[in-house]
Amino acid sequence: MSINYPIIGFCDATLAVFNSIEEMRSNVESPDIENGLWQLYDATGKPIRLELEPPKTSNKNWLQISIVDPVYSGDVVVEAVAFPDQLHARLLDYFTALCQLGNAPFQRDIEDLQTLNREQLVAFAAKWGGENGAT
């Protein structure tokens, strides 16, 4: 499976938008990965798994990413019938909360945000998201 950029990530209550693996390596800290703080999705809504690679001669490739397969977990088939679009829900919740707090850097109201589909919300996140500088 291929990964479609941008990658949308949530760490605690922060939204990050990554356009490459190199950008992720520059902005993601290994303790946050070890503690499972990141929830990441590619642009199509597929969950992303972050894994730390043991250091070799160079730690340039210390971070590896892969698609989480919703059908198989090891050799066991898990429920594949209902795999909800978690990315759409997370982005909608994030931008709705910004509107409710009055901290939104954009001119959209909550009702308008709720009409956006996943692709539109990903584009919106790429434009307005990324509080940690990873836009």
Short mmCIF file of N, CA, C and O in Angstrom, two decimals:
data_model
loop_
_atom_site.label_atom_id
_atom_site.label_comp_id
_atom_site.label_asym_id
_atom_site.label_seq_id
_atom_site.Cartn_x
_atom_site.Cartn_y
_atom_site.Cartn_z
N MET A 1 0.84 -1.18 0.00
CA MET A 1 0.00 0.00 0.00
C MET A 1 0.88 1.24 0.00
O MET A 1 1.87 1.30 0.70
N SER A 2 0.49 2.22 -0.76
CA SER A 2 1.26 3.46 -0.78
C SER A 2 0.63 4.49 0.14
O SER A 2 -0.56 4.44 0.45
N ILE A 3 1.44 5.44 0.54
CA ILE A 3 0.99 6.52 1.42
C ILE A 3 0.75 7.75 0.57
O ILE A 3 1.60 8.15 -0.22
N ASN A 4 -0.40 8.35 0.74
CA ASN A 4 -0.77 9.56 0.01
C ASN A 4 -0.58 10.77 0.91
O ASN A 4 -1.19 10.85 1.97
N TYR A 5 0.27 11.69 0.48
CA TYR A 5 0.54 12.89 1.25
C TYR A 5 -0.48 13.97 0.92
O TYR A 5 -1.03 13.97 -0.17
N PRO A 6 -0.76 14.90 1.85
CA PRO A 6 -0.06 15.08 3.12
C PRO A 6 -0.53 14.08 4.17
O PRO A 6 -1.62 13.53 4.07
N ILE A 7 0.32 13.90 5.17
CA ILE A 7 -0.05 13.11 6.34
C ILE A 7 -0.56 14.10 7.37
O ILE A 7 0.05 15.12 7.63
N ILE A 8 -1.73 13.78 7.93
CA ILE A 8 -2.35 14.61 8.95
C ILE A 8 -2.13 13.92 10.28
O ILE A 8 -2.44 12.74 10.43
N GLY A 9 -1.57 14.65 11.24
CA GLY A 9 -1.27 14.05 12.53
C GLY A 9 -1.86 14.84 13.68
O GLY A 9 -1.99 16.06 13.62
N PHE A 10 -2.20 14.10 14.73
CA PHE A 10 -2.68 14.70 15.97
C PHE A 10 -1.80 14.18 17.10
O PHE A 10 -1.59 12.98 17.23
N CYS A 11 -1.27 15.09 17.88
CA CYS A 11 -0.50 14.74 19.08
C CYS A 11 -1.07 15.59 20.19
O CYS A 11 -0.98 16.82 20.14
N ASP A 12 -1.67 14.94 21.17
CA ASP A 12 -2.45 15.65 22.18
C ASP A 12 -3.53 16.45 21.45
O ASP A 12 -4.27 15.90 20.69
N ALA A 13 -3.57 17.74 21.63
CA ALA A 13 -4.60 18.55 20.97
C ALA A 13 -4.02 19.36 19.81
O ALA A 13 -4.62 20.32 19.37
N THR A 14 -2.86 18.95 19.31
CA THR A 14 -2.19 19.69 18.25
C THR A 14 -2.35 18.99 16.92
O THR A 14 -2.22 17.77 16.82
N LEU A 15 -2.62 19.77 15.89
CA LEU A 15 -2.73 19.27 14.53
C LEU A 15 -1.41 19.55 13.81
O LEU A 15 -0.87 20.65 13.93
N ALA A 16 -0.90 18.57 13.07
CA ALA A 16 0.30 18.76 12.26
C ALA A 16 0.02 18.23 10.86
O ALA A 16 -0.68 17.24 10.69
N VAL A 17 0.58 18.89 9.87
CA VAL A 17 0.43 18.49 8.48
C VAL A 17 1.83 18.27 7.93
O VAL A 17 2.67 19.18 7.97
N PHE A 18 2.11 17.04 7.45
CA PHE A 18 3.43 16.69 6.94
C PHE A 18 3.33 16.36 5.46
O PHE A 18 2.51 15.55 5.05
N ASN A 19 4.20 16.96 4.67
CA ASN A 19 4.22 16.72 3.23
C ASN A 19 5.26 15.71 2.79
O ASN A 19 5.34 15.39 1.60
N SER A 20 6.07 15.21 3.72
CA SER A 20 7.09 14.21 3.39
C SER A 20 7.56 13.52 4.66
O SER A 20 7.34 14.02 5.78
N ILE A 21 8.22 12.39 4.50
CA ILE A 21 8.80 11.68 5.65
C ILE A 21 9.91 12.51 6.26
O ILE A 21 10.10 12.53 7.48
N GLU A 22 10.65 13.24 5.44
CA GLU A 22 11.72 14.09 5.96
C GLU A 22 11.16 15.17 6.88
O GLU A 22 11.75 15.49 7.91
N GLU A 23 10.03 15.73 6.50
CA GLU A 23 9.38 16.74 7.33
C GLU A 23 8.94 16.13 8.66
O GLU A 23 9.06 16.77 9.71
N MET A 24 8.46 14.89 8.62
CA MET A 24 8.07 14.22 9.86
C MET A 24 9.28 14.01 10.75
O MET A 24 9.22 14.24 11.96
N ARG A 25 10.40 13.56 10.18
CA ARG A 25 11.61 13.33 10.97
C ARG A 25 12.09 14.61 11.65
O ARG A 25 12.66 14.57 12.73
N SER A 26 11.85 15.74 11.01
CA SER A 26 12.28 17.02 11.58
C SER A 26 11.37 17.52 12.69
O SER A 26 11.78 18.35 13.50
N ASN A 27 10.13 17.04 12.75
CA ASN A 27 9.15 17.60 13.68
C ASN A 27 8.59 16.64 14.72
O ASN A 27 7.94 17.08 15.66
N VAL A 28 8.82 15.35 14.55
CA VAL A 28 8.27 14.36 15.47
C VAL A 28 9.38 13.89 16.40
O VAL A 28 10.49 13.61 15.96
N GLU A 29 9.08 13.82 17.68
CA GLU A 29 10.07 13.39 18.66
C GLU A 29 9.86 11.93 19.04
O GLU A 29 8.72 11.48 19.21
N SER A 30 10.96 11.20 19.16
CA SER A 30 10.87 9.76 19.43
C SER A 30 10.14 9.43 20.73
O SER A 30 9.39 8.45 20.76
N PRO A 31 10.26 10.20 21.85
CA PRO A 31 9.48 9.86 23.05
C PRO A 31 7.97 9.90 22.80
O PRO A 31 7.22 9.11 23.36
N ASP A 32 7.53 10.83 21.93
CA ASP A 32 6.10 10.90 21.62
C ASP A 32 5.64 9.66 20.87
O ASP A 32 4.52 9.19 21.05
N ILE A 33 6.51 9.11 20.01
CA ILE A 33 6.18 7.89 19.29
C ILE A 33 6.16 6.72 20.26
O ILE A 33 5.23 5.91 20.26
N GLU A 34 7.18 6.62 21.10
CA GLU A 34 7.27 5.52 22.07
C GLU A 34 6.07 5.51 23.01
O GLU A 34 5.60 4.45 23.41
N ASN A 35 5.55 6.68 23.34
CA ASN A 35 4.41 6.78 24.25
C ASN A 35 3.06 6.72 23.54
O ASN A 35 2.03 6.88 24.16
N GLY A 36 3.09 6.53 22.23
CA GLY A 36 1.85 6.37 21.47
C GLY A 36 1.00 7.63 21.40
O GLY A 36 -0.23 7.54 21.31
N LEU A 37 1.63 8.80 21.43
CA LEU A 37 0.87 10.04 21.44
C LEU A 37 0.37 10.48 20.07
O LEU A 37 -0.54 11.29 19.98
N TRP A 38 0.97 9.97 19.01
CA TRP A 38 0.58 10.39 17.65
C TRP A 38 -0.53 9.53 17.09
O TRP A 38 -0.47 8.30 17.17
N GLN A 39 -1.52 10.17 16.49
CA GLN A 39 -2.52 9.51 15.65
C GLN A 39 -2.38 10.15 14.29
O GLN A 39 -2.56 11.36 14.15
N LEU A 40 -2.04 9.34 13.29
CA LEU A 40 -1.74 9.87 11.96
C LEU A 40 -2.56 9.18 10.89
O LEU A 40 -2.91 8.00 11.01
N TYR A 41 -2.85 9.94 9.82
CA TYR A 41 -3.63 9.44 8.70
C TYR A 41 -3.02 9.98 7.42
O TYR A 41 -2.54 11.12 7.39
N ASP A 42 -3.07 9.19 6.35
CA ASP A 42 -2.66 9.76 5.07
C ASP A 42 -3.83 10.55 4.50
O ASP A 42 -4.91 10.61 5.09
N ALA A 43 -3.62 11.17 3.34
CA ALA A 43 -4.64 12.06 2.76
C ALA A 43 -5.93 11.35 2.41
O ALA A 43 -6.98 11.99 2.30
N THR A 44 -5.88 10.02 2.26
CA THR A 44 -7.10 9.28 1.95
C THR A 44 -7.80 8.77 3.21
O THR A 44 -8.83 8.11 3.11
N GLY A 45 -7.24 9.06 4.37
CA GLY A 45 -7.86 8.65 5.63
C GLY A 45 -7.34 7.35 6.19
O GLY A 45 -7.81 6.90 7.23
N LYS A 46 -6.35 6.72 5.53
CA LYS A 46 -5.79 5.47 6.05
C LYS A 46 -4.93 5.77 7.27
O LYS A 46 -4.09 6.68 7.24
N PRO A 47 -5.13 5.03 8.38
CA PRO A 47 -4.29 5.24 9.56
C PRO A 47 -2.83 4.91 9.24
O PRO A 47 -2.53 3.99 8.50
N ILE A 48 -1.93 5.67 9.84
CA ILE A 48 -0.49 5.52 9.66
C ILE A 48 0.11 5.06 10.98
O ILE A 48 -0.25 5.56 12.04
N ARG A 49 1.06 4.15 10.89
CA ARG A 49 1.80 3.69 12.08
C ARG A 49 3.22 4.25 11.99
O ARG A 49 3.86 4.19 10.96
N LEU A 50 3.69 4.80 13.10
CA LEU A 50 5.07 5.24 13.19
C LEU A 50 5.87 4.20 13.96
O LEU A 50 5.42 3.70 14.98
N GLU A 51 7.04 3.89 13.47
CA GLU A 51 7.91 2.93 14.14
C GLU A 51 9.31 3.51 14.21
O GLU A 51 9.77 4.16 13.27
N LEU A 52 9.98 3.28 15.33
CA LEU A 52 11.35 3.72 15.49
C LEU A 52 12.27 2.60 15.04
O LEU A 52 12.08 1.45 15.41
N GLU A 53 13.24 2.94 14.23
CA GLU A 53 14.23 1.98 13.78
C GLU A 53 15.45 2.08 14.69
O GLU A 53 15.84 3.18 15.08
N PRO A 54 16.07 0.95 15.02
CA PRO A 54 17.28 1.03 15.83
C PRO A 54 18.35 1.81 15.08
O PRO A 54 18.46 1.70 13.86
N PRO A 55 19.13 2.63 15.80
CA PRO A 55 20.15 3.42 15.12
C PRO A 55 21.21 2.53 14.46
O PRO A 55 21.59 1.50 15.00
N LYS A 56 21.63 2.94 13.27
CA LYS A 56 22.69 2.23 12.56
C LYS A 56 23.89 3.18 12.52
O LYS A 56 24.12 3.89 13.48
N THR A 57 24.61 3.20 11.47
CA THR A 57 25.74 4.12 11.39
C THR A 57 25.27 5.56 11.36
O THR A 57 25.94 6.45 11.82
N SER A 58 24.10 5.78 10.82
CA SER A 58 23.50 7.12 10.77
C SER A 58 22.06 7.00 11.23
O SER A 58 21.39 6.03 10.93
N ASN A 59 21.59 7.97 11.97
CA ASN A 59 20.19 7.91 12.40
C ASN A 59 19.29 8.70 11.46
O ASN A 59 18.20 9.09 11.82
N LYS A 60 19.74 8.92 10.22
CA LYS A 60 18.96 9.67 9.23
C LYS A 60 17.59 9.03 9.01
O LYS A 60 16.60 9.72 8.83
N ASN A 61 17.52 7.71 9.03
CA ASN A 61 16.26 7.01 8.78
C ASN A 61 15.68 6.40 10.05
O ASN A 61 15.15 5.31 10.04
N TRP A 62 15.76 7.14 11.15
CA TRP A 62 15.31 6.61 12.43
C TRP A 62 13.81 6.42 12.50
O TRP A 62 13.30 5.68 13.33
N LEU A 63 13.07 7.05 11.63
CA LEU A 63 11.60 6.97 11.66
C LEU A 63 11.10 6.25 10.42
O LEU A 63 11.47 6.60 9.31
N GLN A 64 10.29 5.24 10.61
CA GLN A 64 9.66 4.52 9.51
C GLN A 64 8.16 4.67 9.64
O GLN A 64 7.62 4.70 10.74
N ILE A 65 7.47 4.77 8.50
CA ILE A 65 6.01 4.87 8.54
C ILE A 65 5.42 3.76 7.70
O ILE A 65 6.03 3.27 6.75
N SER A 66 4.23 3.34 8.07
CA SER A 66 3.54 2.31 7.30
C SER A 66 2.04 2.48 7.49
O SER A 66 1.58 3.06 8.46
N ILE A 67 1.30 1.95 6.53
CA ILE A 67 -0.16 1.97 6.60
C ILE A 67 -0.61 0.89 7.59
O ILE A 67 -0.10 -0.22 7.58
N VAL A 68 -1.56 1.23 8.43
CA VAL A 68 -2.16 0.24 9.32
C VAL A 68 -3.21 -0.50 8.52
O VAL A 68 -4.12 0.10 7.95
N ASP A 69 -3.07 -1.81 8.44
CA ASP A 69 -4.02 -2.62 7.68
C ASP A 69 -5.24 -2.91 8.55
O ASP A 69 -5.13 -3.58 9.57
N PRO A 70 -6.42 -2.40 8.18
CA PRO A 70 -7.59 -2.59 9.03
C PRO A 70 -8.19 -3.99 8.93
O PRO A 70 -9.07 -4.34 9.68
N VAL A 71 -7.68 -4.80 8.01
CA VAL A 71 -8.26 -6.13 7.81
C VAL A 71 -7.50 -7.19 8.59
O VAL A 71 -8.08 -8.06 9.20
N TYR A 72 -6.17 -7.12 8.59
CA TYR A 72 -5.37 -8.15 9.23
C TYR A 72 -4.57 -7.58 10.39
O TYR A 72 -4.03 -6.49 10.30
N SER A 73 -4.51 -8.32 11.45
CA SER A 73 -3.64 -8.00 12.57
C SER A 73 -2.84 -9.26 12.83
O SER A 73 -3.33 -10.21 13.41
N GLY A 74 -1.62 -9.30 12.31
CA GLY A 74 -0.86 -10.53 12.34
C GLY A 74 -1.51 -11.52 11.41
O GLY A 74 -1.76 -11.21 10.25
N ASP A 75 -1.83 -12.69 11.88
CA ASP A 75 -2.49 -13.70 11.07
C ASP A 75 -4.00 -13.73 11.31
O ASP A 75 -4.70 -14.57 10.77
N VAL A 76 -4.49 -12.83 12.13
CA VAL A 76 -5.89 -12.85 12.51
C VAL A 76 -6.65 -11.79 11.71
O VAL A 76 -6.26 -10.64 11.65
N VAL A 77 -7.74 -12.20 11.08
CA VAL A 77 -8.59 -11.25 10.38
C VAL A 77 -9.46 -10.54 11.41
O VAL A 77 -10.13 -11.17 12.22
N VAL A 78 -9.41 -9.21 11.37
CA VAL A 78 -10.24 -8.43 12.28
C VAL A 78 -11.40 -7.86 11.48
O VAL A 78 -11.44 -7.98 10.25
N GLU A 79 -12.34 -7.24 12.16
CA GLU A 79 -13.53 -6.75 11.48
C GLU A 79 -13.17 -5.72 10.42
O GLU A 79 -12.55 -4.70 10.71
N ALA A 80 -13.52 -5.99 9.20
CA ALA A 80 -13.19 -5.10 8.09
C ALA A 80 -14.43 -4.47 7.48
O ALA A 80 -14.32 -3.67 6.57
N VAL A 81 -15.59 -4.83 7.98
CA VAL A 81 -16.82 -4.33 7.39
C VAL A 81 -16.98 -2.84 7.64
O VAL A 81 -17.22 -2.07 6.73
N ALA A 82 -16.82 -2.44 8.88
CA ALA A 82 -16.99 -1.03 9.23
C ALA A 82 -15.65 -0.45 9.64
O ALA A 82 -15.16 -0.71 10.73
N PHE A 83 -15.05 0.29 8.75
CA PHE A 83 -13.81 1.01 9.06
C PHE A 83 -14.10 2.48 8.84
O PHE A 83 -13.97 3.00 7.75
N PRO A 84 -14.57 3.17 9.88
CA PRO A 84 -15.05 4.54 9.71
C PRO A 84 -13.93 5.49 9.32
O PRO A 84 -12.76 5.23 9.56
N ASP A 85 -14.31 6.58 8.70
CA ASP A 85 -13.35 7.59 8.30
C ASP A 85 -12.99 8.42 9.53
O ASP A 85 -13.58 9.45 9.80
N GLN A 86 -12.00 7.94 10.27
CA GLN A 86 -11.59 8.60 11.50
C GLN A 86 -10.96 9.96 11.22
O GLN A 86 -11.09 10.88 12.02
N LEU A 87 -10.25 10.08 10.11
CA LEU A 87 -9.60 11.35 9.80
C LEU A 87 -10.63 12.46 9.63
O LEU A 87 -10.46 13.56 10.17
N HIS A 88 -11.69 12.19 8.89
CA HIS A 88 -12.74 13.21 8.69
C HIS A 88 -13.28 13.66 10.04
O HIS A 88 -13.40 14.86 10.30
N ALA A 89 -13.59 12.72 10.91
CA ALA A 89 -14.15 13.05 12.22
C ALA A 89 -13.16 13.84 13.07
O ALA A 89 -13.54 14.83 13.71
N ARG A 90 -11.89 13.43 13.07
CA ARG A 90 -10.87 14.14 13.86
C ARG A 90 -10.68 15.56 13.37
O ARG A 90 -10.58 16.50 14.16
N LEU A 91 -10.58 15.76 12.05
CA LEU A 91 -10.40 17.11 11.51
C LEU A 91 -11.62 17.98 11.79
O LEU A 91 -11.48 19.15 12.16
N LEU A 92 -12.79 17.42 11.61
CA LEU A 92 -14.01 18.18 11.88
C LEU A 92 -14.07 18.60 13.34
O LEU A 92 -14.37 19.76 13.66
N ASP A 93 -13.74 17.68 14.26
CA ASP A 93 -13.73 18.01 15.69
C ASP A 93 -12.70 19.10 15.99
O ASP A 93 -12.97 20.03 16.76
N TYR A 94 -11.51 18.99 15.40
CA TYR A 94 -10.45 19.95 15.65
C TYR A 94 -10.86 21.36 15.19
O TYR A 94 -10.77 22.32 15.96
N PHE A 95 -11.32 21.49 13.95
CA PHE A 95 -11.68 22.81 13.44
C PHE A 95 -12.94 23.36 14.10
O PHE A 95 -13.07 24.57 14.30
N THR A 96 -13.87 22.49 14.47
CA THR A 96 -15.06 22.93 15.20
C THR A 96 -14.67 23.51 16.56
O THR A 96 -15.18 24.56 16.97
N ALA A 97 -13.74 22.84 17.24
CA ALA A 97 -13.28 23.34 18.54
C ALA A 97 -12.60 24.70 18.40
O ALA A 97 -12.81 25.59 19.24
N LEU A 98 -11.81 24.89 17.34
CA LEU A 98 -11.19 26.20 17.11
C LEU A 98 -12.26 27.28 16.94
O LEU A 98 -12.13 28.38 17.48
N CYS A 99 -13.30 26.96 16.19
CA CYS A 99 -14.40 27.92 16.00
C CYS A 99 -15.08 28.25 17.32
O CYS A 99 -15.34 29.41 17.63
N GLN A 100 -15.34 27.22 18.12
CA GLN A 100 -16.03 27.43 19.39
C GLN A 100 -15.20 28.24 20.37
O GLN A 100 -15.73 29.01 21.16
N LEU A 101 -13.88 28.07 20.32
CA LEU A 101 -12.99 28.82 21.21
C LEU A 101 -12.70 30.23 20.70
O LEU A 101 -12.11 31.04 21.40
N GLY A 102 -13.10 30.50 19.47
CA GLY A 102 -12.82 31.80 18.88
C GLY A 102 -11.38 31.95 18.44
O GLY A 102 -10.89 33.06 18.26
N ASN A 103 -10.65 30.81 18.28
CA ASN A 103 -9.24 30.85 17.89
C ASN A 103 -9.01 30.47 16.43
O ASN A 103 -7.89 30.20 16.04
N ALA A 104 -10.04 30.44 15.65
CA ALA A 104 -9.91 29.99 14.27
C ALA A 104 -9.25 31.07 13.41
O ALA A 104 -9.71 32.21 13.40
N PRO A 105 -8.18 30.70 12.68
CA PRO A 105 -7.51 31.68 11.81
C PRO A 105 -8.16 31.76 10.43
O PRO A 105 -7.54 32.17 9.48
N PHE A 106 -9.41 31.32 10.33
CA PHE A 106 -10.10 31.27 9.05
C PHE A 106 -11.51 31.81 9.22
O PHE A 106 -12.01 31.94 10.33
N GLN A 107 -12.15 32.11 8.11
CA GLN A 107 -13.49 32.70 8.12
C GLN A 107 -14.53 31.65 7.71
O GLN A 107 -15.13 31.75 6.65
N ARG A 108 -14.72 30.65 8.53
CA ARG A 108 -15.76 29.65 8.26
C ARG A 108 -16.50 29.41 9.56
O ARG A 108 -15.91 29.42 10.63
N ASP A 109 -17.79 29.16 9.46
CA ASP A 109 -18.53 28.84 10.67
C ASP A 109 -18.68 27.32 10.77
O ASP A 109 -18.36 26.57 9.85
N ILE A 110 -19.18 26.87 11.90
CA ILE A 110 -19.26 25.44 12.18
C ILE A 110 -20.16 24.73 11.17
O ILE A 110 -19.83 23.65 10.68
N GLU A 111 -21.29 25.34 10.82
CA GLU A 111 -22.20 24.71 9.87
C GLU A 111 -21.53 24.52 8.51
O GLU A 111 -21.71 23.51 7.83
N ASP A 112 -20.73 25.50 8.11
CA ASP A 112 -20.01 25.42 6.84
C ASP A 112 -18.96 24.30 6.89
O ASP A 112 -18.82 23.53 5.95
N LEU A 113 -18.25 24.19 8.01
CA LEU A 113 -17.24 23.13 8.15
C LEU A 113 -17.87 21.75 8.04
O LEU A 113 -17.29 20.84 7.47
N GLN A 114 -19.05 21.60 8.60
CA GLN A 114 -19.70 20.29 8.61
C GLN A 114 -20.13 19.82 7.23
O GLN A 114 -20.42 18.65 7.04
N THR A 115 -20.15 20.71 6.26
CA THR A 115 -20.50 20.31 4.89
C THR A 115 -19.29 19.81 4.10
O THR A 115 -19.45 19.27 3.01
N LEU A 116 -18.09 19.97 4.64
CA LEU A 116 -16.88 19.57 3.93
C LEU A 116 -16.65 18.07 4.02
O LEU A 116 -16.81 17.47 5.08
N ASN A 117 -16.25 17.44 2.91
CA ASN A 117 -15.92 16.02 2.94
C ASN A 117 -14.45 15.87 3.34
O ASN A 117 -13.76 16.85 3.60
N ARG A 118 -13.96 14.62 3.43
CA ARG A 118 -12.60 14.37 3.89
C ARG A 118 -11.57 15.08 3.03
O ARG A 118 -10.65 15.71 3.54
N GLU A 119 -11.70 14.97 1.71
CA GLU A 119 -10.71 15.59 0.82
C GLU A 119 -10.66 17.10 1.04
O GLU A 119 -9.59 17.70 1.05
N GLN A 120 -11.82 17.71 1.21
CA GLN A 120 -11.86 19.15 1.43
C GLN A 120 -11.26 19.52 2.79
O GLN A 120 -10.55 20.52 2.91
N LEU A 121 -11.52 18.69 3.81
CA LEU A 121 -10.95 18.96 5.13
C LEU A 121 -9.43 18.77 5.12
O LEU A 121 -8.71 19.51 5.79
N VAL A 122 -8.92 17.79 4.37
CA VAL A 122 -7.47 17.59 4.28
C VAL A 122 -6.84 18.82 3.62
O VAL A 122 -5.82 19.34 4.09
N ALA A 123 -7.44 19.32 2.55
CA ALA A 123 -6.93 20.52 1.90
C ALA A 123 -7.00 21.72 2.84
O ALA A 123 -6.07 22.54 2.89
N PHE A 124 -8.08 21.80 3.60
CA PHE A 124 -8.24 22.87 4.57
C PHE A 124 -7.16 22.78 5.65
O PHE A 124 -6.56 23.78 6.04
N ALA A 125 -6.88 21.56 6.13
CA ALA A 125 -5.84 21.36 7.14
C ALA A 125 -4.46 21.73 6.58
O ALA A 125 -3.64 22.32 7.28
N ALA A 126 -4.21 21.38 5.32
CA ALA A 126 -2.93 21.71 4.72
C ALA A 126 -2.74 23.23 4.64
O ALA A 126 -1.62 23.71 4.76
N LYS A 127 -3.84 23.95 4.51
CA LYS A 127 -3.75 25.41 4.44
C LYS A 127 -3.71 26.06 5.81
O LYS A 127 -2.93 26.96 6.06
N TRP A 128 -4.55 25.59 6.75
CA TRP A 128 -4.72 26.26 8.02
C TRP A 128 -4.18 25.52 9.22
O TRP A 128 -4.13 26.07 10.31
N GLY A 129 -3.83 24.26 9.09
CA GLY A 129 -3.42 23.47 10.25
C GLY A 129 -1.95 23.57 10.55
O GLY A 129 -1.20 24.30 9.92
N GLY A 130 -1.53 22.82 11.53
CA GLY A 130 -0.12 22.69 11.83
C GLY A 130 0.40 23.71 12.81
O GLY A 130 1.27 24.50 12.50
N GLU A 131 -0.10 23.67 14.03
CA GLU A 131 0.32 24.63 15.05
C GLU A 131 1.81 24.51 15.39
O GLU A 131 2.41 25.44 15.85
N ASN A 132 2.40 23.33 15.18
CA ASN A 132 3.79 23.14 15.58
C ASN A 132 4.78 23.50 14.47
O ASN A 132 5.94 23.20 14.57
N GLY A 133 4.31 24.15 13.44
CA GLY A 133 5.20 24.57 12.38
C GLY A 133 5.38 23.53 11.29
O GLY A 133 6.11 23.73 10.36
N ALA A 134 4.71 22.41 11.39
CA ALA A 134 4.84 21.35 10.38
C ALA A 134 3.74 21.47 9.36
O ALA A 134 2.89 20.62 9.25
N THR A 135 3.70 22.56 8.64
CA THR A 135 2.69 22.72 7.59
C THR A 135 3.32 22.68 6.23
O THR A 135 4.47 22.92 6.07
#
